Amino acid sequence: MTDAGHRVGAPGADGDLANQAEGYLLWQARIAEAEQRAREFTGRLDWLTTSQRDEVERHHVEDGLRRARQDLERVAARCRSLRGEYERRYRSLRLRCVGWTVAVCAGAVLLAAVSLVR
């Protein structure tokens, strides 16, 4: 929930735009983190030439971002799976509650009808 009481990820242009902006900012942070890690890694390899250092950093960043993307895709797939599971459970619970409510109301009507007949 946001301060305005809107659910993050809510359908509509505002929710989509907020999700896109958040995703963009998170990915930019991931890129900056990968670049920093690559610089730290190559900083210990003082025997590398400048071009070698740049090449190693580029490969290190690409590998880190590829792994990050795979992780995010796995998390997104799991979120979709959980959403489907929770929707099925909610639907089942809702049907059960409606069934019990109808049964109780029918029982109350039957009981009232029997007491009126007597």
PDB file of C-alpha atoms in Angstrom:
ATOM      1  CA  MET A   1       0.000   0.000   0.000  1.00  0.00           C
ATOM      2  CA  THR A   2       1.153   3.504  -0.674  1.00  0.00           C
ATOM      3  CA  ASP A   3       0.397   6.508   1.500  1.00  0.00           C
ATOM      4  CA  ALA A   4      -2.528   7.351  -0.753  1.00  0.00           C
ATOM      5  CA  GLY A   5      -4.027   3.942  -0.017  1.00  0.00           C
ATOM      6  CA  HIS A   6      -3.472   2.655  -3.548  1.00  0.00           C
ATOM      7  CA  ARG A   7      -2.041  -0.775  -3.968  1.00  0.00           C
ATOM      8  CA  VAL A   8       1.301  -0.832  -5.729  1.00  0.00           C
ATOM      9  CA  GLY A   9       0.826  -2.855  -8.871  1.00  0.00           C
ATOM     10  CA  ALA A  10      -2.836  -1.938  -9.126  1.00  0.00           C
ATOM     11  CA  PRO A  11      -4.265  -2.093 -12.627  1.00  0.00           C
ATOM     12  CA  GLY A  12      -4.310   1.142 -14.524  1.00  0.00           C
ATOM     13  CA  ALA A  13      -1.879   3.598 -15.994  1.00  0.00           C
ATOM     14  CA  ASP A  14      -0.667   4.930 -12.635  1.00  0.00           C
ATOM     15  CA  GLY A  15       0.114   1.466 -11.267  1.00  0.00           C
ATOM     16  CA  ASP A  16       1.855   0.427 -14.480  1.00  0.00           C
ATOM     17  CA  LEU A  17       3.881   3.619 -14.620  1.00  0.00           C
ATOM     18  CA  ALA A  18       4.908   3.267 -10.981  1.00  0.00           C
ATOM     19  CA  ASN A  19       5.954  -0.346 -11.547  1.00  0.00           C
ATOM     20  CA  GLN A  20       7.935   0.599 -14.645  1.00  0.00           C
ATOM     21  CA  ALA A  21       9.692   3.447 -12.851  1.00  0.00           C
ATOM     22  CA  GLU A  22      10.479   1.236  -9.865  1.00  0.00           C
ATOM     23  CA  GLY A  23      11.763  -1.515 -12.153  1.00  0.00           C
ATOM     24  CA  TYR A  24      13.931   0.931 -14.055  1.00  0.00           C
ATOM     25  CA  LEU A  25      15.435   2.363 -10.888  1.00  0.00           C
ATOM     26  CA  LEU A  26      16.080  -1.091  -9.446  1.00  0.00           C
ATOM     27  CA  TRP A  27      17.778  -2.225 -12.660  1.00  0.00           C
ATOM     28  CA  GLN A  28      19.941   0.911 -12.758  1.00  0.00           C
ATOM     29  CA  ALA A  29      20.990   0.204  -9.177  1.00  0.00           C
ATOM     30  CA  ARG A  30      21.812  -3.375 -10.203  1.00  0.00           C
ATOM     31  CA  ILE A  31      23.954  -2.080 -13.084  1.00  0.00           C
ATOM     32  CA  ALA A  32      25.805   0.321 -10.793  1.00  0.00           C
ATOM     33  CA  GLU A  33      26.384  -2.491  -8.298  1.00  0.00           C
ATOM     34  CA  ALA A  34      27.714  -4.810 -11.026  1.00  0.00           C
ATOM     35  CA  GLU A  35      30.048  -2.108 -12.293  1.00  0.00           C
ATOM     36  CA  GLN A  36      31.318  -1.401  -8.780  1.00  0.00           C
ATOM     37  CA  ARG A  37      31.957  -5.094  -8.150  1.00  0.00           C
ATOM     38  CA  ALA A  38      33.789  -5.372 -11.459  1.00  0.00           C
ATOM     39  CA  ARG A  39      36.018  -2.389 -10.557  1.00  0.00           C
ATOM     40  CA  GLU A  40      36.727  -3.912  -7.153  1.00  0.00           C
ATOM     41  CA  PHE A  41      37.572  -7.244  -8.781  1.00  0.00           C
ATOM     42  CA  THR A  42      39.936  -5.770 -11.351  1.00  0.00           C
ATOM     43  CA  GLY A  43      41.432  -3.395  -8.792  1.00  0.00           C
ATOM     44  CA  ARG A  44      43.179  -6.378  -7.187  1.00  0.00           C
ATOM     45  CA  LEU A  45      44.642  -7.426 -10.525  1.00  0.00           C
ATOM     46  CA  ASP A  46      47.302  -4.725 -10.793  1.00  0.00           C
ATOM     47  CA  TRP A  47      49.157  -6.627 -13.510  1.00  0.00           C
ATOM     48  CA  LEU A  48      46.379  -6.051 -16.078  1.00  0.00           C
ATOM     49  CA  THR A  49      46.830  -3.473 -18.800  1.00  0.00           C
ATOM     50  CA  THR A  50      44.149  -0.808 -19.167  1.00  0.00           C
ATOM     51  CA  SER A  51      42.521  -2.544 -22.127  1.00  0.00           C
ATOM     52  CA  GLN A  52      42.631  -5.901 -20.339  1.00  0.00           C
ATOM     53  CA  ARG A  53      41.126  -4.321 -17.233  1.00  0.00           C
ATOM     54  CA  ASP A  54      38.323  -2.790 -19.311  1.00  0.00           C
ATOM     55  CA  GLU A  55      37.655  -6.132 -21.021  1.00  0.00           C
ATOM     56  CA  VAL A  56      37.573  -8.052 -17.733  1.00  0.00           C
ATOM     57  CA  GLU A  57      35.294  -5.429 -16.187  1.00  0.00           C
ATOM     58  CA  ARG A  58      32.947  -5.594 -19.187  1.00  0.00           C
ATOM     59  CA  HIS A  59      32.734  -9.398 -18.975  1.00  0.00           C
ATOM     60  CA  HIS A  60      32.267  -9.252 -15.210  1.00  0.00           C
ATOM     61  CA  VAL A  61      29.414  -6.730 -15.560  1.00  0.00           C
ATOM     62  CA  GLU A  62      27.754  -8.743 -18.350  1.00  0.00           C
ATOM     63  CA  ASP A  63      27.940 -11.920 -16.277  1.00  0.00           C
ATOM     64  CA  GLY A  64      26.566 -10.205 -13.183  1.00  0.00           C
ATOM     65  CA  LEU A  65      23.676  -8.661 -15.099  1.00  0.00           C
ATOM     66  CA  ARG A  66      22.882 -11.935 -16.876  1.00  0.00           C
ATOM     67  CA  ARG A  67      22.703 -13.683 -13.513  1.00  0.00           C
ATOM     68  CA  ALA A  68      20.599 -10.872 -12.045  1.00  0.00           C
ATOM     69  CA  ARG A  69      18.168 -11.094 -14.956  1.00  0.00           C
ATOM     70  CA  GLN A  70      17.876 -14.872 -14.496  1.00  0.00           C
ATOM     71  CA  ASP A  71      17.218 -14.380 -10.786  1.00  0.00           C
ATOM     72  CA  LEU A  72      14.549 -11.767 -11.491  1.00  0.00           C
ATOM     73  CA  GLU A  73      12.898 -13.993 -14.081  1.00  0.00           C
ATOM     74  CA  ARG A  74      12.777 -16.871 -11.577  1.00  0.00           C
ATOM     75  CA  VAL A  75      11.284 -14.588  -8.917  1.00  0.00           C
ATOM     76  CA  ALA A  76       8.701 -13.235 -11.380  1.00  0.00           C
ATOM     77  CA  ALA A  77       7.728 -16.755 -12.447  1.00  0.00           C
ATOM     78  CA  ARG A  78       7.336 -17.785  -8.804  1.00  0.00           C
ATOM     79  CA  CYS A  79       5.216 -14.694  -8.110  1.00  0.00           C
ATOM     80  CA  ARG A  80       2.918 -15.555 -11.015  1.00  0.00           C
ATOM     81  CA  SER A  81       2.673 -19.130  -9.763  1.00  0.00           C
ATOM     82  CA  LEU A  82       1.823 -18.024  -6.223  1.00  0.00           C
ATOM     83  CA  ARG A  83      -0.725 -15.532  -7.501  1.00  0.00           C
ATOM     84  CA  GLY A  84      -2.514 -18.271  -9.432  1.00  0.00           C
ATOM     85  CA  GLU A  85      -2.423 -20.570  -6.412  1.00  0.00           C
ATOM     86  CA  TYR A  86      -3.807 -17.901  -4.083  1.00  0.00           C
ATOM     87  CA  GLU A  87      -6.524 -16.956  -6.584  1.00  0.00           C
ATOM     88  CA  ARG A  88      -7.629 -20.599  -6.789  1.00  0.00           C
ATOM     89  CA  ARG A  89      -7.666 -20.906  -2.992  1.00  0.00           C
ATOM     90  CA  TYR A  90      -9.563 -17.647  -2.597  1.00  0.00           C
ATOM     91  CA  ARG A  91     -12.140 -18.755  -5.169  1.00  0.00           C
ATOM     92  CA  SER A  92     -12.562 -22.072  -3.334  1.00  0.00           C
ATOM     93  CA  LEU A  93     -12.903 -20.345   0.035  1.00  0.00           C
ATOM     94  CA  ARG A  94     -15.386 -17.858  -1.373  1.00  0.00           C
ATOM     95  CA  LEU A  95     -17.518 -20.665  -2.834  1.00  0.00           C
ATOM     96  CA  ARG A  96     -17.413 -22.523   0.474  1.00  0.00           C
ATOM     97  CA  CYS A  97     -18.464 -19.403   2.405  1.00  0.00           C
ATOM     98  CA  VAL A  98     -21.307 -18.690  -0.024  1.00  0.00           C
ATOM     99  CA  GLY A  99     -22.411 -22.315   0.244  1.00  0.00           C
ATOM    100  CA  TRP A 100     -22.485 -22.204   4.036  1.00  0.00           C
ATOM    101  CA  THR A 101     -24.318 -18.868   3.992  1.00  0.00           C
ATOM    102  CA  VAL A 102     -26.967 -20.224   1.608  1.00  0.00           C
ATOM    103  CA  ALA A 103     -27.308 -23.389   3.718  1.00  0.00           C
ATOM    104  CA  VAL A 104     -27.713 -21.424   6.960  1.00  0.00           C
ATOM    105  CA  CYS A 105     -30.230 -19.048   5.377  1.00  0.00           C
ATOM    106  CA  ALA A 106     -32.175 -21.951   3.884  1.00  0.00           C
ATOM    107  CA  GLY A 107     -32.160 -23.650   7.282  1.00  0.00           C
ATOM    108  CA  ALA A 108     -33.410 -20.481   8.960  1.00  0.00           C
ATOM    109  CA  VAL A 109     -36.190 -20.101   6.378  1.00  0.00           C
ATOM    110  CA  LEU A 110     -37.148 -23.756   6.775  1.00  0.00           C
ATOM    111  CA  LEU A 111     -37.168 -23.408  10.559  1.00  0.00           C
ATOM    112  CA  ALA A 112     -39.305 -20.268  10.311  1.00  0.00           C
ATOM    113  CA  ALA A 113     -41.693 -21.986   7.902  1.00  0.00           C
ATOM    114  CA  VAL A 114     -42.038 -25.010  10.207  1.00  0.00           C
ATOM    115  CA  SER A 115     -42.717 -22.788  13.228  1.00  0.00           C
ATOM    116  CA  LEU A 116     -45.393 -20.858  11.285  1.00  0.00           C
ATOM    117  CA  VAL A 117     -47.153 -24.040  10.212  1.00  0.00           C
ATOM    118  CA  ARG A 118     -47.570 -25.233  13.798  1.00  0.00           C
TER     119      ARG A 118
END
